[in-house]
Every structure is written in structure tokens, then in C-alpha cells.
XYZ file of N, CA and C in Angstrom:
543
model
N 34.914 98.380 -69.492
C 34.689 97.615 -70.595
C 35.316 97.929 -71.727
N 36.972 97.430 -71.608
C 37.437 97.604 -72.849
C 37.607 96.602 -73.572
N 38.663 96.702 -74.712
C 39.094 96.102 -75.992
C 39.589 94.554 -75.321
N 40.495 94.695 -74.534
C 40.838 93.710 -73.641
C 39.846 92.263 -72.943
N 38.969 93.254 -72.290
C 37.889 92.160 -71.783
C 36.537 91.865 -72.900
N 36.659 92.728 -73.944
C 35.745 92.108 -74.788
C 36.358 90.836 -75.551
N 37.827 91.406 -75.839
C 38.611 89.709 -76.613
C 38.594 88.838 -75.602
N 38.750 89.087 -74.481
C 38.830 87.635 -73.533
C 37.368 87.121 -73.437
N 36.236 87.754 -73.435
C 35.025 87.168 -73.260
C 34.652 86.243 -74.806
N 34.947 87.025 -75.897
C 35.191 86.718 -76.993
C 35.725 85.443 -77.515
N 37.185 85.225 -77.086
C 37.676 83.955 -76.740
C 37.198 82.757 -76.349
N 36.823 83.113 -75.032
C 36.186 81.994 -74.007
C 34.778 81.471 -74.605
N 34.196 82.600 -75.335
C 32.846 81.947 -76.045
C 32.829 81.473 -77.332
N 34.094 81.366 -77.922
C 34.428 80.704 -78.982
C 35.497 79.583 -79.120
N 35.565 78.431 -78.555
C 36.668 77.803 -78.655
C 36.509 77.089 -79.701
N 35.391 76.852 -80.133
C 36.045 75.855 -81.935
C 36.692 77.032 -82.521
N 36.279 78.030 -82.634
C 37.367 79.133 -83.523
C 38.728 79.239 -83.191
N 39.295 79.511 -81.614
C 40.452 79.341 -81.089
C 41.043 78.140 -82.117
N 40.704 76.777 -81.491
C 41.336 75.464 -81.704
C 41.495 75.643 -83.459
N 40.389 76.221 -84.140
C 40.757 76.038 -85.392
C 41.805 77.186 -85.856
N 41.715 78.187 -85.091
C 43.304 79.221 -85.589
C 44.592 78.382 -84.735
N 44.207 77.563 -83.477
C 45.109 76.921 -83.312
C 45.702 75.733 -84.413
N 44.861 75.268 -85.329
C 45.336 74.383 -85.963
C 45.762 75.179 -87.280
N 45.299 76.338 -87.428
C 45.879 76.933 -88.726
C 47.549 77.407 -88.532
N 47.981 77.637 -87.158
C 49.019 77.896 -86.428
C 49.880 76.475 -86.472
N 49.501 75.530 -86.121
C 50.127 73.942 -86.347
C 50.095 73.560 -87.680
N 49.852 74.145 -88.928
C 50.006 74.103 -90.203
C 51.218 74.691 -90.768
N 50.989 75.917 -90.024
C 52.053 77.088 -90.480
C 53.354 76.320 -90.150
N 53.573 75.809 -88.840
C 54.864 75.118 -87.858
C 55.150 73.837 -88.726
N 54.188 73.544 -89.388
C 54.627 72.166 -90.401
C 55.313 72.604 -91.812
N 55.138 74.024 -91.822
C 55.795 74.622 -93.117
C 57.796 74.459 -93.023
N 58.089 74.787 -94.152
C 59.586 75.237 -94.216
C 59.674 76.709 -93.591
N 58.636 77.304 -93.695
C 58.762 78.751 -92.905
C 59.177 78.739 -91.182
N 58.891 77.729 -90.689
C 58.972 77.913 -89.124
C 60.529 76.747 -89.046
N 60.986 76.467 -90.086
C 62.542 75.855 -90.103
C 62.075 74.213 -89.600
N 63.124 73.743 -89.654
C 63.745 72.161 -89.415
C 63.126 71.980 -87.948
N 62.504 70.604 -87.784
C 62.147 70.501 -86.155
C 63.598 69.636 -85.507
N 63.834 70.188 -84.454
C 65.022 69.527 -83.888
C 66.097 69.486 -84.199
N 66.625 70.574 -85.295
C 67.905 70.246 -85.668
C 68.635 71.522 -85.307
N 68.030 72.580 -84.970
C 68.703 73.785 -84.578
C 68.350 75.096 -85.227
N 68.549 76.361 -84.752
C 68.106 77.260 -85.398
C 68.993 77.570 -86.862
N 68.283 77.919 -87.907
C 68.819 78.076 -89.293
C 69.210 79.667 -89.264
N 68.516 80.512 -89.096
C 68.760 82.038 -89.109
C 67.880 82.626 -88.405
N 68.170 83.825 -87.730
C 67.303 84.671 -87.115
C 66.004 84.946 -87.438
N 65.384 85.104 -88.727
C 64.387 85.286 -89.042
C 62.938 83.869 -89.117
N 63.919 83.001 -89.311
C 63.163 81.546 -89.265
C 63.196 81.281 -87.888
N 63.903 81.468 -86.917
C 63.587 81.592 -85.385
C 62.413 82.156 -84.786
N 62.538 83.521 -85.269
C 61.326 84.432 -84.957
C 60.173 84.046 -85.370
N 60.173 83.194 -86.725
C 58.576 82.657 -87.167
C 58.199 81.668 -86.463
N 59.443 80.801 -86.079
C 59.032 79.557 -85.721
C 58.335 79.964 -83.836
N 58.872 81.099 -83.269
C 58.807 81.190 -81.954
C 56.968 81.725 -82.179
N 57.211 82.561 -83.026
C 55.554 83.341 -82.681
C 54.541 82.410 -83.508
N 54.947 81.321 -84.186
C 53.756 80.455 -84.397
C 53.780 79.055 -83.303
N 54.570 79.212 -82.651
C 54.711 78.431 -81.497
C 53.522 78.963 -80.662
N 53.897 80.349 -80.335
C 53.295 81.220 -79.278
C 51.628 81.351 -79.578
N 51.548 81.539 -80.858
C 49.958 81.477 -81.259
C 49.469 79.969 -81.247
N 49.926 79.336 -81.631
C 49.441 77.960 -81.389
C 49.038 77.756 -79.598
N 49.994 77.783 -79.194
C 49.693 77.945 -77.426
C 48.793 78.876 -76.901
N 48.781 79.934 -77.325
C 47.576 80.569 -77.047
C 46.406 80.581 -77.450
N 45.677 80.143 -78.654
C 44.934 79.541 -79.125
C 44.441 78.175 -78.511
N 44.944 77.558 -78.277
C 44.693 76.199 -77.691
C 44.436 76.488 -75.898
N 45.117 77.260 -75.289
C 44.704 77.485 -73.902
C 43.719 78.621 -73.940
N 43.466 79.760 -74.557
C 42.662 80.542 -74.027
C 41.116 80.457 -74.090
N 40.428 79.417 -74.794
C 39.116 78.973 -74.357
C 39.215 78.456 -72.735
N 40.259 77.920 -72.515
C 39.600 77.042 -71.060
C 39.989 78.315 -70.010
N 41.385 79.089 -70.145
C 41.817 79.955 -69.291
C 40.979 80.703 -69.255
N 40.419 81.746 -69.898
C 39.450 82.860 -70.273
C 37.827 82.330 -69.813
N 37.918 81.062 -69.303
C 36.418 80.745 -69.219
C 35.703 81.315 -68.329
N 34.660 81.989 -68.067
C 34.189 82.408 -66.579
C 34.110 81.373 -65.920
N 34.019 81.661 -64.375
C 33.734 81.002 -63.510
C 32.600 80.851 -63.200
N 32.178 79.288 -62.870
C 30.545 79.148 -62.463
C 30.794 78.990 -61.201
N 29.435 78.899 -60.801
C 29.034 79.309 -59.099
C 28.909 78.125 -58.563
N 28.744 77.201 -59.357
C 28.473 75.661 -59.158
C 27.438 74.654 -59.695
N 26.957 73.842 -59.258
C 26.322 72.911 -60.064
C 26.678 72.127 -61.490
N 25.785 71.559 -61.647
C 26.344 70.899 -63.193
C 26.655 71.345 -64.349
N 27.444 71.665 -65.175
C 27.119 72.404 -66.427
C 25.755 71.956 -67.146
N 25.649 73.216 -67.928
C 24.397 73.045 -68.592
C 24.822 72.113 -69.623
N 23.483 71.947 -70.086
C 23.211 70.888 -71.334
C 23.264 71.664 -72.534
N 23.055 72.425 -72.579
C 22.450 73.236 -74.163
C 24.097 73.221 -74.715
N 23.958 73.550 -76.115
C 25.126 73.172 -77.380
C 25.967 74.558 -77.253
N 25.355 75.439 -76.746
C 26.003 76.896 -77.382
C 26.545 77.478 -76.133
N 27.459 78.591 -76.490
C 28.184 79.117 -75.174
C 28.993 78.571 -74.662
N 30.156 77.474 -74.878
C 30.827 76.307 -74.268
C 30.666 75.809 -73.546
N 29.108 75.194 -73.607
C 28.872 74.225 -72.946
C 29.300 72.895 -73.098
N 29.305 72.370 -74.446
C 30.266 71.499 -74.491
C 31.813 71.175 -74.131
N 32.570 72.444 -73.861
C 33.995 72.386 -73.170
C 33.881 71.908 -71.677
N 32.382 72.322 -71.251
C 32.451 72.390 -69.761
C 32.420 70.821 -69.575
N 31.275 70.167 -70.527
C 31.179 69.015 -70.533
C 32.355 68.174 -70.436
N 33.081 68.249 -71.604
C 34.177 67.718 -72.025
C 35.689 67.417 -70.667
N 35.103 68.763 -70.297
C 36.678 69.323 -69.274
C 35.951 68.510 -67.556
N 34.426 68.191 -67.643
C 34.251 67.724 -66.605
C 34.420 66.028 -66.478
N 34.436 65.532 -67.430
C 34.547 64.338 -67.639
C 35.639 63.382 -66.845
N 35.154 62.534 -66.368
C 36.152 61.828 -65.303
C 37.710 61.583 -65.835
N 37.842 61.376 -67.010
C 39.278 61.099 -67.475
C 39.787 62.251 -67.680
N 39.471 63.078 -68.263
C 39.801 64.381 -68.494
C 39.912 65.173 -67.190
N 39.353 65.082 -65.500
C 39.596 65.365 -64.400
C 40.918 64.646 -63.912
N 41.016 63.606 -63.842
C 42.054 62.251 -63.973
C 43.423 63.087 -64.494
N 43.111 63.239 -66.161
C 44.713 63.950 -66.591
C 44.731 64.780 -66.125
N 43.916 65.853 -65.826
C 44.470 67.098 -65.165
C 44.913 67.198 -64.008
N 44.843 65.664 -63.095
C 45.155 65.692 -61.626
C 46.632 65.298 -61.987
N 47.236 64.337 -62.819
C 48.579 63.683 -63.379
C 49.083 64.781 -63.961
N 48.832 65.595 -64.654
C 49.043 66.091 -65.873
C 50.887 66.606 -65.558
N 50.967 67.292 -64.536
C 52.223 67.841 -64.220
C 53.186 66.334 -64.000
N 52.789 65.156 -63.809
C 53.754 64.134 -63.492
C 54.063 63.393 -65.509
N 52.963 63.823 -66.153
C 53.306 63.284 -67.515
C 54.252 64.511 -68.280
N 53.904 65.489 -67.866
C 55.091 66.372 -68.177
C 56.568 65.970 -67.718
N 56.168 65.687 -66.317
C 58.293 65.630 -65.905
C 58.326 63.964 -66.323
N 57.621 63.033 -67.037
C 58.287 61.707 -66.981
C 58.264 61.515 -68.679
N 57.245 62.139 -69.505
C 57.352 62.004 -70.547
C 58.552 61.792 -71.543
N 59.459 62.534 -71.681
C 60.737 62.439 -72.401
C 61.592 61.322 -71.706
N 61.406 61.201 -70.278
C 62.230 60.217 -70.024
C 61.885 58.590 -70.330
N 60.252 58.798 -70.292
C 59.885 57.139 -70.925
C 60.004 57.181 -72.285
N 60.142 58.192 -73.226
C 60.322 57.985 -74.225
C 61.920 57.676 -74.620
N 62.627 58.217 -74.064
C 64.094 57.757 -74.421
C 64.300 56.357 -73.580
N 63.770 55.867 -72.963
C 63.651 54.279 -72.067
C 63.060 53.492 -73.235
N 62.120 53.802 -74.089
C 61.250 53.117 -74.743
C 62.271 52.948 -75.964
N 62.986 54.411 -76.418
C 63.999 54.018 -77.669
C 65.051 53.295 -77.320
N 65.576 53.389 -75.979
C 66.710 52.634 -75.815
C 66.152 50.925 -75.717
N 64.880 50.400 -75.169
C 64.447 48.989 -75.132
C 64.005 48.821 -76.390
N 63.721 49.640 -77.325
C 63.136 49.139 -78.884
C 64.376 48.983 -79.651
N 65.365 49.880 -78.889
C 66.415 50.081 -80.129
C 66.263 51.008 -81.315
N 65.238 51.345 -81.636
C 64.893 52.260 -83.175
C 65.302 53.684 -82.786
N 66.042 53.824 -83.282
C 66.315 55.489 -83.910
C 65.271 56.553 -83.813
N 65.680 57.686 -83.361
C 64.476 59.136 -83.461
C 64.053 59.190 -85.157
N 63.030 59.399 -84.977
C 62.423 59.839 -86.283
C 62.108 58.599 -87.169
N 62.168 57.223 -86.625
C 62.030 56.043 -87.537
C 61.029 55.243 -86.681
N 60.467 54.146 -87.160
C 59.877 53.199 -86.347
C 58.258 53.806 -86.363
N 57.409 52.782 -85.702
C 55.927 52.935 -85.809
C 55.643 54.013 -84.943
N 55.086 55.380 -85.292
C 54.384 56.421 -84.374
C 53.518 56.220 -83.954
N 52.495 55.437 -84.077
C 51.496 54.832 -83.312
C 51.781 53.778 -81.778
N 52.774 53.208 -82.245
C 53.396 52.163 -81.359
C 53.979 53.185 -80.174
N 54.779 53.628 -80.613
C 55.527 54.778 -79.935
C 54.288 55.284 -78.857
N 53.586 56.086 -79.527
C 53.189 56.931 -78.780
C 52.046 56.330 -77.968
N 51.386 54.983 -78.350
C 50.878 53.992 -77.215
C 51.494 53.627 -75.980
N 52.640 52.985 -76.643
C 53.684 52.871 -75.116
C 54.083 54.050 -74.233
N 54.560 55.239 -75.062
C 55.115 56.036 -74.326
C 53.798 56.990 -73.344
N 52.728 56.692 -73.888
C 51.528 57.499 -73.449
C 51.221 56.615 -71.892
N 51.627 55.425 -72.388
C 51.233 54.303 -71.253
C 52.011 54.500 -70.297
N 52.966 54.569 -70.742
C 53.875 54.384 -69.486
C 53.969 56.061 -68.956
N 54.109 56.800 -69.524
C 53.871 58.493 -68.544
C 52.947 58.496 -68.040
N 51.760 58.067 -68.232
C 50.236 58.188 -67.370
C 50.629 57.524 -66.019
N 51.125 56.003 -66.430
C 51.353 55.537 -65.320
C 52.196 55.809 -64.461
N 53.480 56.514 -64.559
C 54.824 56.704 -63.919
C 53.917 58.193 -63.435
N 53.088 58.924 -64.189
C 52.364 59.938 -63.451
C 51.790 59.847 -62.394
N 50.895 58.623 -62.575
C 49.753 58.373 -61.393
C 50.773 57.886 -60.081
N 51.593 57.234 -60.420
C 52.734 56.855 -59.046
C 53.193 58.273 -58.779
N 53.560 58.942 -59.245
C 54.115 60.226 -58.774
C 52.949 60.780 -58.024
N 52.325 60.765 -58.663
C 50.573 61.756 -57.996
C 50.432 60.950 -56.573
N 50.349 59.499 -56.697
C 49.996 59.098 -55.353
C 51.005 58.992 -53.925
N 52.387 58.945 -54.699
C 53.138 58.734 -53.641
C 54.229 59.852 -53.467
N 54.094 60.937 -54.205
C 54.888 62.134 -53.829
C 53.910 63.507 -53.746
N 53.030 63.670 -54.587
C 52.470 64.555 -54.768
C 51.470 65.234 -53.520
N 50.568 63.896 -53.650
C 49.679 63.908 -52.143
C 50.418 64.037 -51.118
N 50.998 62.828 -50.921
C 51.475 63.305 -49.297
C 52.350 64.442 -49.136
N 53.194 64.851 -49.975
C 53.519 66.522 -50.083
C 52.519 67.219 -49.620
N 51.485 67.175 -50.681
C 50.220 68.295 -50.241
C 49.583 68.196 -48.850
N 49.293 66.843 -48.263
C 49.287 66.756 -46.636
C 50.047 67.012 -46.069
N 51.693 66.856 -46.344
C 52.707 67.240 -45.412
C 52.410 68.489 -45.039
N 52.618 69.302 -46.025
C 52.343 71.344 -46.294
C 50.994 71.594 -45.867
N 50.168 70.907 -46.395
C 48.799 71.212 -46.185
C 48.358 72.217 -47.595
N 47.244 72.565 -47.620
C 46.454 72.997 -48.714
C 47.022 74.515 -48.662
N 47.572 75.339 -47.646
C 47.876 76.760 -47.839
C 48.971 76.831 -48.754
N 49.615 75.995 -49.060
C 51.001 76.032 -49.893
C 52.099 76.460 -48.788
N 51.958 76.506 -47.202
C 53.140 76.885 -46.754
C 54.178 75.652 -46.663
N 55.032 76.039 -46.272
C 56.133 75.169 -46.446
C 56.577 74.636 -44.902
N 55.900 74.925 -44.106
C 55.873 74.129 -42.501
C 54.804 73.372 -42.641
N 55.107 72.373 -41.742
C 54.670 71.055 -41.784
C 53.144 71.380 -40.617
N 51.919 71.074 -41.144
C 50.778 71.301 -40.402
C 50.804 70.118 -39.160
N 49.979 70.415 -38.560
C 50.170 69.922 -36.822
C 48.902 69.011 -36.869
N 48.890 68.183 -36.394
C 47.299 67.503 -36.518
C 46.678 67.460 -35.385
N 47.771 67.436 -33.983
C 47.499 67.846 -32.807
C 47.256 69.309 -32.263
N 46.592 69.600 -31.404
C 46.442 70.725 -30.815
C 47.958 71.340 -30.364
N 48.314 72.664 -30.677
C 49.598 72.952 -30.460
C 49.538 73.188 -28.564
N 50.588 72.802 -28.085
C 51.042 72.433 -26.510
C 51.267 73.990 -26.097
N 50.649 74.378 -24.956
C 50.858 75.770 -24.564
C 52.634 76.154 -24.162
N 52.830 77.189 -24.844
C 53.957 77.818 -25.002
C 54.486 77.700 -23.334
N 55.504 77.543 -23.016
C 55.924 77.455 -21.467
C 56.451 79.038 -20.910
N 56.103 79.396 -19.953
C 55.944 80.876 -19.470
C 57.130 80.963 -18.816
N 57.654 81.946 -19.295
C 58.876 82.391 -19.179
C 59.435 82.675 -17.634
N 60.555 82.485 -17.082
C 60.412 82.426 -15.760
C 61.736 83.456 -15.610
N 61.589 84.478 -14.746
C 62.492 85.510 -14.844
C 63.387 85.568 -13.079
């Protein structure tokens, strides 16, 4: 039970603290210390600060979920402490759905964003953020759902749940022919 295990247990039990720290990293990223966004690297130290802040933000957003101890089954506890609210949140049907289609959202988000910008004729960093957020989110989730239904699931059935790249058999295999010498 060394310091790394204690740190992992502490982070898993304190999701609110981790997300507050992620918020602090996000605020640092919004300052000039992290450099200009989407413009390029100004100098080495600004790039290092920007990368460190991004890594800190990512770590503290993901840590409470990734380090959560595995449950043996049954419904999540209803008590308020010990991360039960996180289990309830992640067990919600909407969150489970978004988790299933999250890879498709990752794949489609920029395609939808650029298509939306071409469709509306609005330049980057201008226009209505909420309108863009709603349209791009809706388009990304819709395409992600279609990709999940018509690509990911069929490929999962085709290749099997073992991750093998061979097609799974639906019928019993025929007996191999007996070699004749």
C-alpha cells in the first residue's frame, strides 16, 4: 500500500475536488500564460505551460472515473458520499448512450463543425456560440449514432467480441477432411 495506491484511492473518492482542480487548470489555460489558442506556438516556455496545463486538466477530469474501484454488481448505492453520485450520474441512460456513441462523436465533431461553418457562411471565432454548439452537437451525435448502428455494431458482430480479426462462425465447423496418403 504505497503512495501511488493511496493517491489513486484518494482521487477516486474525491471527484468533486478533482473536477475543481480541473476547473483551475482550465482557468489557467484561459490566461495568456498558456498562449494564444489555435494560432501556433509563440515560444518554447509558453508551449510547455500550455501542454502541462492541458495534461493537468485532462488528468483531473478523467481520474475520478478511471480510478473508481470496480463494483461487483447491483444498483449503485443511494448514499451521497463515497462517489455514489458519480455512479448514479454515469448509470443514467443518457450518459450510457453517450458513452456508447462517444467514439463516433470524436470522429465526426470537426467534420460537422466545418460543414456547419460552410453552410452558415460564418467565419471561425464569430457568430453565436450557443447556436453553433446546438447544431454541431446534434449533428455529431446523429452521425455518431448512425456510425454506431451501421458500422460499429455490425463489425462487432462480424469480428466477435474477442477482438479477433477473423470472422466468427455461426454454424458448427465441418470436420476437416482426412488426408489420404
